[in-house]
mmCIF file of C-alpha atoms in Angstrom:
data_model
loop_
_atom_site.group_PDB
_atom_site.id
_atom_site.type_symbol
_atom_site.label_atom_id
_atom_site.label_comp_id
_atom_site.label_asym_id
_atom_site.label_seq_id
_atom_site.Cartn_x
_atom_site.Cartn_y
_atom_site.Cartn_z
ATOM 1 C CA MET A 10 -14.904 3.276 -27.497
ATOM 2 C CA GLU A 11 -11.659 3.178 -27.722
ATOM 3 C CA HIS A 12 -9.376 0.611 -25.468
ATOM 4 C CA ARG A 13 -6.970 3.724 -24.673
ATOM 5 C CA GLU A 14 -9.978 5.956 -23.553
ATOM 6 C CA LEU A 15 -10.768 2.852 -21.299
ATOM 7 C CA GLU A 16 -7.302 3.128 -19.531
ATOM 8 C CA LEU A 17 -6.973 6.537 -19.591
ATOM 9 C CA PHE A 18 -9.813 6.860 -17.770
ATOM 10 C CA LEU A 19 -9.210 3.929 -15.279
ATOM 11 C CA HIS A 20 -5.897 5.557 -14.588
ATOM 12 C CA LEU A 21 -7.153 8.425 -13.660
ATOM 13 C CA ALA A 22 -9.767 7.243 -11.794
ATOM 14 C CA ARG A 23 -7.231 5.843 -9.349
ATOM 15 C CA THR A 24 -4.857 8.934 -9.500
ATOM 16 C CA LEU A 25 -8.131 11.578 -9.139
ATOM 17 C CA ASN A 26 -5.240 13.482 -9.953
ATOM 18 C CA TYR A 27 -4.931 14.935 -13.450
ATOM 19 C CA GLY A 28 -1.646 16.415 -13.308
ATOM 20 C CA ARG A 29 -0.379 12.553 -12.822
ATOM 21 C CA THR A 30 -2.540 10.937 -15.218
ATOM 22 C CA SER A 31 -1.243 12.967 -18.124
ATOM 23 C CA LEU A 32 2.260 12.021 -16.500
ATOM 24 C CA GLU A 33 2.161 8.715 -16.051
ATOM 25 C CA CYS A 34 0.054 8.007 -19.368
ATOM 26 C CA HIS A 35 2.266 10.127 -21.468
ATOM 27 C CA VAL A 36 -0.669 12.496 -22.795
ATOM 28 C CA SER A 37 -1.247 15.836 -22.221
ATOM 29 C CA ALA A 38 -3.444 17.982 -20.259
ATOM 30 C CA ALA A 39 -5.372 18.861 -22.340
ATOM 31 C CA THR A 40 -5.759 15.667 -23.904
ATOM 32 C CA LEU A 41 -6.284 14.136 -21.383
ATOM 33 C CA THR A 42 -9.304 16.410 -20.158
ATOM 34 C CA ARG A 43 -10.802 15.662 -24.139
ATOM 35 C CA THR A 44 -10.488 12.218 -23.479
ATOM 36 C CA ILE A 45 -12.810 12.796 -19.854
ATOM 37 C CA GLN A 46 -14.953 14.683 -21.607
ATOM 38 C CA ARG A 47 -15.828 12.503 -24.322
ATOM 39 C CA LEU A 48 -16.949 9.699 -22.996
ATOM 40 C CA GLU A 49 -19.063 11.705 -20.592
ATOM 41 C CA THR A 50 -20.592 12.505 -23.379
ATOM 42 C CA ARG A 51 -20.807 8.804 -25.297
ATOM 43 C CA VAL A 52 -22.235 7.510 -21.517
ATOM 44 C CA GLY A 53 -24.852 10.578 -21.298
ATOM 45 C CA ALA A 54 -23.667 11.435 -17.351
ATOM 46 C CA GLN A 55 -20.315 12.928 -16.053
ATOM 47 C CA LEU A 56 -18.023 10.499 -14.024
ATOM 48 C CA LEU A 57 -15.411 12.576 -12.362
ATOM 49 C CA ASP A 58 -16.104 15.877 -10.434
ATOM 50 C CA ARG A 59 -13.984 18.705 -9.734
ATOM 51 C CA GLY A 60 -14.662 20.193 -6.560
ATOM 52 C CA PRO A 61 -12.434 22.193 -4.197
ATOM 53 C CA ARG A 62 -11.569 19.602 -2.352
ATOM 54 C CA GLY A 63 -9.548 17.734 -5.509
ATOM 55 C CA VAL A 64 -10.999 15.261 -8.000
ATOM 56 C CA VAL A 65 -12.892 12.471 -6.693
ATOM 57 C CA LEU A 66 -15.712 9.903 -8.521
ATOM 58 C CA THR A 67 -19.070 10.371 -9.320
ATOM 59 C CA ALA A 68 -21.565 7.328 -8.509
ATOM 60 C CA GLU A 69 -21.483 7.459 -12.401
ATOM 61 C CA GLY A 70 -17.835 7.216 -12.647
ATOM 62 C CA ARG A 71 -17.977 4.167 -10.142
ATOM 63 C CA ARG A 72 -20.345 2.309 -12.102
ATOM 64 C CA PHE A 73 -18.249 3.156 -15.050
ATOM 65 C CA SER A 74 -15.500 1.553 -13.404
ATOM 66 C CA VAL A 75 -16.253 -1.615 -13.342
ATOM 67 C CA TYR A 76 -17.464 -1.653 -16.712
ATOM 68 C CA ALA A 77 -14.468 -0.329 -18.182
ATOM 69 C CA GLU A 78 -11.574 -3.010 -15.993
ATOM 70 C CA LYS A 79 -14.647 -6.099 -16.902
ATOM 71 C CA ALA A 80 -14.650 -4.297 -21.174
ATOM 72 C CA LEU A 81 -9.911 -4.107 -21.132
ATOM 73 C CA GLY A 82 -10.395 -7.830 -19.292
ATOM 74 C CA LEU A 83 -12.286 -9.426 -21.928
ATOM 75 C CA TRP A 84 -10.488 -7.484 -24.653
ATOM 76 C CA ALA A 85 -7.757 -9.109 -23.251
ATOM 77 C CA ASP A 86 -8.866 -11.859 -22.967
ATOM 78 C CA TYR A 87 -9.656 -12.572 -26.768
ATOM 79 C CA GLN A 88 -6.030 -10.743 -28.039
ATOM 80 C CA ALA A 89 -4.574 -14.193 -25.755
ATOM 81 C CA GLY A 90 -6.281 -15.884 -28.297
ATOM 82 C CA SER A 91 -8.410 -18.080 -25.688
ATOM 83 C CA GLY A 92 -11.751 -19.219 -26.555
ATOM 84 C CA GLU A 93 -13.573 -18.896 -23.223
ATOM 85 C CA PRO A 94 -12.465 -15.589 -20.581
ATOM 86 C CA ALA A 95 -9.939 -16.119 -18.562
ATOM 87 C CA GLY A 96 -11.284 -14.440 -15.494
ATOM 88 C CA LEU A 97 -10.268 -11.026 -14.626
ATOM 89 C CA SER A 98 -6.851 -9.214 -15.639
ATOM 90 C CA GLY A 99 -5.264 -5.615 -15.008
ATOM 91 C CA GLU A 100 -2.533 -4.631 -12.521
ATOM 92 C CA VAL A 101 -2.812 -4.187 -8.822
ATOM 93 C CA ARG A 102 -0.348 -2.183 -7.391
ATOM 94 C CA ILE A 103 0.617 -2.956 -4.286
ATOM 95 C CA PHE A 104 2.951 -1.357 -1.312
ATOM 96 C CA ALA A 105 4.922 -3.659 1.474
ATOM 97 C CA THR A 106 8.292 -3.324 2.953
ATOM 98 C CA VAL A 107 10.824 -5.451 2.003
ATOM 99 C CA THR A 108 10.651 -7.512 5.214
ATOM 100 C CA ALA A 109 6.262 -7.839 4.239
ATOM 101 C CA CYS A 110 7.278 -8.588 0.786
ATOM 102 C CA GLN A 111 9.817 -12.123 1.439
ATOM 103 C CA THR A 112 7.348 -12.963 4.552
ATOM 104 C CA LEU A 113 4.368 -11.989 4.166
ATOM 105 C CA LEU A 114 3.091 -11.869 0.515
ATOM 106 C CA PRO A 115 3.803 -14.574 -1.030
ATOM 107 C CA GLU A 116 1.381 -16.526 1.285
ATOM 108 C CA LEU A 117 -1.484 -14.098 1.166
ATOM 109 C CA LEU A 118 -1.504 -13.538 -3.090
ATOM 110 C CA ALA A 119 -0.601 -17.045 -3.558
ATOM 111 C CA PRO A 120 -4.775 -17.318 -3.630
ATOM 112 C CA LEU A 121 -5.204 -14.372 -5.649
ATOM 113 C CA ARG A 122 -2.307 -15.886 -8.896
ATOM 114 C CA ALA A 123 -4.196 -19.427 -8.750
ATOM 115 C CA ALA A 124 -7.798 -17.737 -9.308
ATOM 116 C CA HIS A 125 -6.915 -15.055 -11.976
ATOM 117 C CA PRO A 126 -3.871 -15.677 -12.274
ATOM 118 C CA GLN A 127 -3.557 -12.775 -15.310
ATOM 119 C CA ILE A 128 -3.861 -9.992 -13.154
ATOM 120 C CA ARG A 129 -0.172 -8.661 -13.123
ATOM 121 C CA LEU A 130 1.059 -7.644 -9.285
ATOM 122 C CA GLY A 131 2.881 -4.237 -9.392
ATOM 123 C CA ILE A 132 4.989 -4.449 -6.441
ATOM 124 C CA ARG A 133 6.453 -1.371 -4.269
ATOM 125 C CA THR A 134 8.475 -1.257 -1.527
ATOM 126 C CA GLY A 135 9.607 2.049 0.190
ATOM 127 C CA ASP A 136 9.556 2.756 3.672
ATOM 128 C CA ALA A 137 6.515 0.940 7.018
ATOM 129 C CA ALA A 138 5.847 4.978 7.674
ATOM 130 C CA ALA A 139 4.645 6.160 4.657
ATOM 131 C CA ALA A 140 2.486 3.072 3.711
ATOM 132 C CA LEU A 141 -1.260 4.203 4.348
ATOM 133 C CA ALA A 142 -0.617 8.043 3.172
ATOM 134 C CA ARG A 143 0.841 6.508 -0.452
ATOM 135 C CA LEU A 144 -2.132 4.626 -0.056
ATOM 136 C CA ASP A 145 -4.488 7.038 0.526
ATOM 137 C CA GLU A 146 -3.560 9.309 -2.190
ATOM 138 C CA GLY A 147 -3.740 6.285 -5.114
ATOM 139 C CA GLU A 148 0.434 5.860 -5.701
ATOM 140 C CA VAL A 149 -1.167 2.297 -5.085
ATOM 141 C CA ASP A 150 -4.481 0.806 -4.375
ATOM 142 C CA ALA A 151 -3.781 -1.890 -2.160
ATOM 143 C CA ALA A 152 -0.999 -1.684 1.416
ATOM 144 C CA VAL A 153 0.794 -4.446 3.560
ATOM 145 C CA ALA A 154 1.282 -2.074 7.133
ATOM 146 C CA GLY A 155 0.906 -1.931 10.430
ATOM 147 C CA ILE A 156 -2.829 -0.348 11.481
ATOM 148 C CA PRO A 157 -2.985 2.304 13.699
ATOM 149 C CA LYS A 158 -5.703 2.762 16.405
ATOM 150 C CA ARG A 159 -7.624 5.116 14.697
ATOM 151 C CA LEU A 160 -7.129 3.959 10.380
ATOM 152 C CA PRO A 161 -8.563 7.079 8.530
ATOM 153 C CA GLN A 162 -11.731 6.707 7.683
ATOM 154 C CA THR A 163 -11.477 6.679 4.326
ATOM 155 C CA LEU A 164 -9.164 3.516 4.277
ATOM 156 C CA VAL A 165 -10.432 -0.193 5.231
ATOM 157 C CA SER A 166 -7.630 -2.820 6.929
ATOM 158 C CA ARG A 167 -7.979 -6.362 7.606
ATOM 159 C CA PRO A 168 -5.552 -8.272 10.398
ATOM 160 C CA VAL A 169 -2.714 -10.067 8.511
ATOM 161 C CA ALA A 170 0.113 -10.639 11.225
ATOM 162 C CA VAL A 171 0.969 -9.543 14.496
ATOM 163 C CA THR A 172 4.577 -9.163 15.613
ATOM 164 C CA ASP A 173 5.582 -8.374 19.199
ATOM 165 C CA LEU A 174 8.284 -4.928 19.519
ATOM 166 C CA VAL A 175 11.774 -6.154 20.720
ATOM 167 C CA LEU A 176 14.769 -4.229 21.909
ATOM 168 C CA VAL A 177 17.553 -4.972 20.277
ATOM 169 C CA LYS A 178 21.539 -4.247 20.344
ATOM 170 C CA ALA A 179 24.757 -5.251 19.019
ATOM 171 C CA HIS A 180 27.359 -7.909 21.035
ATOM 172 C CA GLU A 181 29.328 -5.965 23.120
ATOM 173 C CA SER A 182 26.980 -2.612 22.967
ATOM 174 C CA PRO A 183 26.666 -1.328 26.395
ATOM 175 C CA ALA A 184 22.980 -2.099 27.057
ATOM 176 C CA ASP A 185 22.158 1.138 28.538
ATOM 177 C CA GLY A 186 23.686 3.387 26.127
ATOM 178 C CA PRO A 187 21.304 5.950 22.991
ATOM 179 C CA PHE A 188 18.689 4.606 20.591
ATOM 180 C CA VAL A 189 17.965 4.075 17.410
ATOM 181 C CA VAL A 190 14.326 4.214 16.756
ATOM 182 C CA PRO A 191 12.072 5.451 12.949
ATOM 183 C CA ALA A 192 12.352 8.544 11.577
ATOM 184 C CA ARG A 193 8.324 8.131 12.329
ATOM 185 C CA GLY A 194 5.302 5.619 12.046
ATOM 186 C CA LEU A 195 4.253 3.500 14.172
ATOM 187 C CA VAL A 196 6.645 1.140 15.317
ATOM 188 C CA ARG A 197 8.401 5.285 16.592
ATOM 189 C CA GLU A 198 4.935 6.046 18.538
ATOM 190 C CA ALA A 199 5.136 2.699 20.057
ATOM 191 C CA ALA A 200 8.464 3.021 21.070
ATOM 192 C CA PHE A 201 8.170 6.502 22.662
ATOM 193 C CA ARG A 202 5.432 5.278 24.696
ATOM 194 C CA TRP A 203 6.964 2.672 26.086
ATOM 195 C CA PHE A 204 9.994 5.445 27.555
ATOM 196 C CA ARG A 205 7.245 7.677 29.014
ATOM 197 C CA ARG A 206 6.418 4.403 30.395
ATOM 198 C CA THR A 207 9.183 3.258 31.762
ATOM 199 C CA GLY A 208 10.534 6.549 32.626
ATOM 200 C CA VAL A 209 13.422 6.365 30.603
ATOM 201 C CA LYS A 210 14.761 9.805 29.241
ATOM 202 C CA PRO A 211 16.675 8.559 25.601
ATOM 203 C CA VAL A 212 18.862 9.717 24.024
ATOM 204 C CA ILE A 213 18.691 9.617 20.434
ATOM 205 C CA ALA A 214 21.615 8.209 18.115
ATOM 206 C CA GLY A 215 19.886 7.512 14.570
ATOM 207 C CA GLU A 216 16.411 7.896 12.912
ATOM 208 C CA PRO A 217 16.928 5.797 9.515
ATOM 209 C CA ASP A 218 13.512 5.849 7.176
ATOM 210 C CA GLY A 219 13.110 1.929 7.369
ATOM 211 C CA HIS A 220 13.100 -0.535 10.049
ATOM 212 C CA GLU A 221 15.479 -2.496 8.049
ATOM 213 C CA ALA A 222 17.649 0.865 8.080
ATOM 214 C CA LEU A 223 17.347 0.838 11.932
ATOM 215 C CA LEU A 224 19.193 -2.711 11.586
ATOM 216 C CA ALA A 225 22.128 -2.506 10.458
ATOM 217 C CA LEU A 226 22.943 0.899 12.592
ATOM 218 C CA VAL A 227 22.863 -1.308 15.369
ATOM 219 C CA ALA A 228 24.547 -4.075 13.937
ATOM 220 C CA LEU A 229 27.115 -1.179 14.081
ATOM 221 C CA GLY A 230 27.298 -0.442 17.010
ATOM 222 C CA CYS A 231 25.407 2.923 17.177
ATOM 223 C CA GLY A 232 22.637 2.405 19.486
ATOM 224 C CA THR A 233 20.012 0.191 21.476
ATOM 225 C CA GLY A 234 16.878 -0.292 18.582
ATOM 226 C CA VAL A 235 13.174 -0.590 18.617
ATOM 227 C CA VAL A 236 11.751 -3.046 16.044
ATOM 228 C CA PRO A 237 8.813 -5.587 14.353
ATOM 229 C CA ARG A 238 10.092 -9.089 15.453
ATOM 230 C CA LEU A 239 9.478 -10.115 12.134
ATOM 231 C CA VAL A 240 11.729 -7.771 10.448
ATOM 232 C CA LEU A 241 14.235 -8.901 13.064
ATOM 233 C CA GLU A 242 13.473 -12.556 12.504
ATOM 234 C CA SER A 243 14.435 -12.597 8.102
ATOM 235 C CA SER A 244 17.404 -9.237 9.140
ATOM 236 C CA ALA A 245 20.514 -10.908 7.314
ATOM 237 C CA VAL A 246 22.394 -9.214 11.249
ATOM 238 C CA ARG A 247 20.534 -10.896 12.922
ATOM 239 C CA ASP A 248 23.161 -13.115 14.475
ATOM 240 C CA GLN A 249 25.462 -9.743 15.343
ATOM 241 C CA LEU A 250 22.572 -8.494 17.755
ATOM 242 C CA VAL A 251 20.993 -9.612 21.108
ATOM 243 C CA GLU A 252 17.693 -9.275 22.323
ATOM 244 C CA LEU A 253 16.538 -7.153 24.992
ATOM 245 C CA PRO A 254 13.938 -7.568 27.742
ATOM 246 C CA ALA A 255 11.142 -5.126 27.526
ATOM 247 C CA ASP A 256 7.341 -4.705 27.845
ATOM 248 C CA LEU A 257 6.725 -3.653 24.744
ATOM 249 C CA GLU A 258 3.503 -3.631 22.725
ATOM 250 C CA PRO A 259 2.659 -6.109 19.995
ATOM 251 C CA LEU A 260 2.449 -4.449 16.330
ATOM 252 C CA THR A 261 -0.745 -5.391 13.639
ATOM 253 C CA ILE A 262 -0.327 -6.188 10.709
ATOM 254 C CA GLY A 263 -2.847 -5.853 7.958
ATOM 255 C CA LEU A 264 -3.874 -5.356 4.239
ATOM 256 C CA CYS A 265 -5.156 -2.217 3.920
ATOM 257 C CA ALA A 266 -7.542 -0.452 0.999
ATOM 258 C CA ARG A 267 -9.607 3.002 0.026
ATOM 259 C CA ARG A 268 -13.373 2.297 1.110
ATOM 260 C CA ALA A 269 -14.419 3.671 -2.216
ATOM 261 C CA ASP A 270 -12.498 0.635 -4.496
ATOM 262 C CA LEU A 271 -13.372 -2.019 -2.557
ATOM 263 C CA HIS A 272 -16.551 -2.501 -5.668
ATOM 264 C CA ARG A 273 -13.663 -2.342 -8.012
ATOM 265 C CA PRO A 274 -12.657 -5.702 -9.321
ATOM 266 C CA LEU A 275 -9.536 -6.487 -8.990
ATOM 267 C CA ILE A 276 -9.442 -4.878 -5.444
ATOM 268 C CA ALA A 277 -12.110 -7.259 -4.262
ATOM 269 C CA ALA A 278 -10.946 -10.487 -5.973
ATOM 270 C CA LEU A 279 -7.737 -9.576 -3.466
ATOM 271 C CA TRP A 280 -10.100 -7.980 -0.638
ATOM 272 C CA ASP A 281 -12.148 -11.460 -0.439
ATOM 273 C CA LEU A 282 -9.496 -14.309 -0.897
ATOM 274 C CA ARG A 283 -8.203 -15.384 2.127
ATOM 275 C CA PRO A 284 -4.925 -17.430 2.119
#
């Protein structure tokens, strides 16, 4: 089988979206369809099922994806001129916030790099509230994110850190001023539970997408913010802020992956290693 065919299949197996794979791999939709049909003819089984709920891997498709990753890994070893297989190769796409990249990822990923140095790490950053959605939709292979009390059944998680949620304000700002809260996500939900529990009727002065942006608004005196302590301690504006007493619930941060992907060698390698 052509290596390009295997690469296209693995990309489609991750995205489960013909349009996205066609766009990101720079092939026409017709070419991608013919490639998958050609592979299915050679394998003698259906690899992907295009049903009313979207594209899903069949049992044979999951088994073939393991073969495809191993085959491309062996080819990469051969091209590198190594006489011995050098272990797993390929790319693992990981979503994390800027703060998680700086504080958690180095220690978390160090064992993976040590055991499998040929694996490429693709790091995507963005709003923490979008992490699990991007993972569930197949845009990334794993995510470091806050773990909700009810995780979607399609995902699995492993805790990597626990951080307090804290109230902070600028030095000269009043303690009873308006609030700055995330536009969405677990920290926003925890903040509003605290408001209800304490009888606070908050005036909302800002709803930024990310925790780092939230701290910037707080430092500017826009209001009192609710953020994870992990974000506060790694922030460039932390010296401009004062922490206020509050009994907010802690936030558990975990490594998350799709349950269906745990059989993939690259994801299994990431999942099984501990810092």
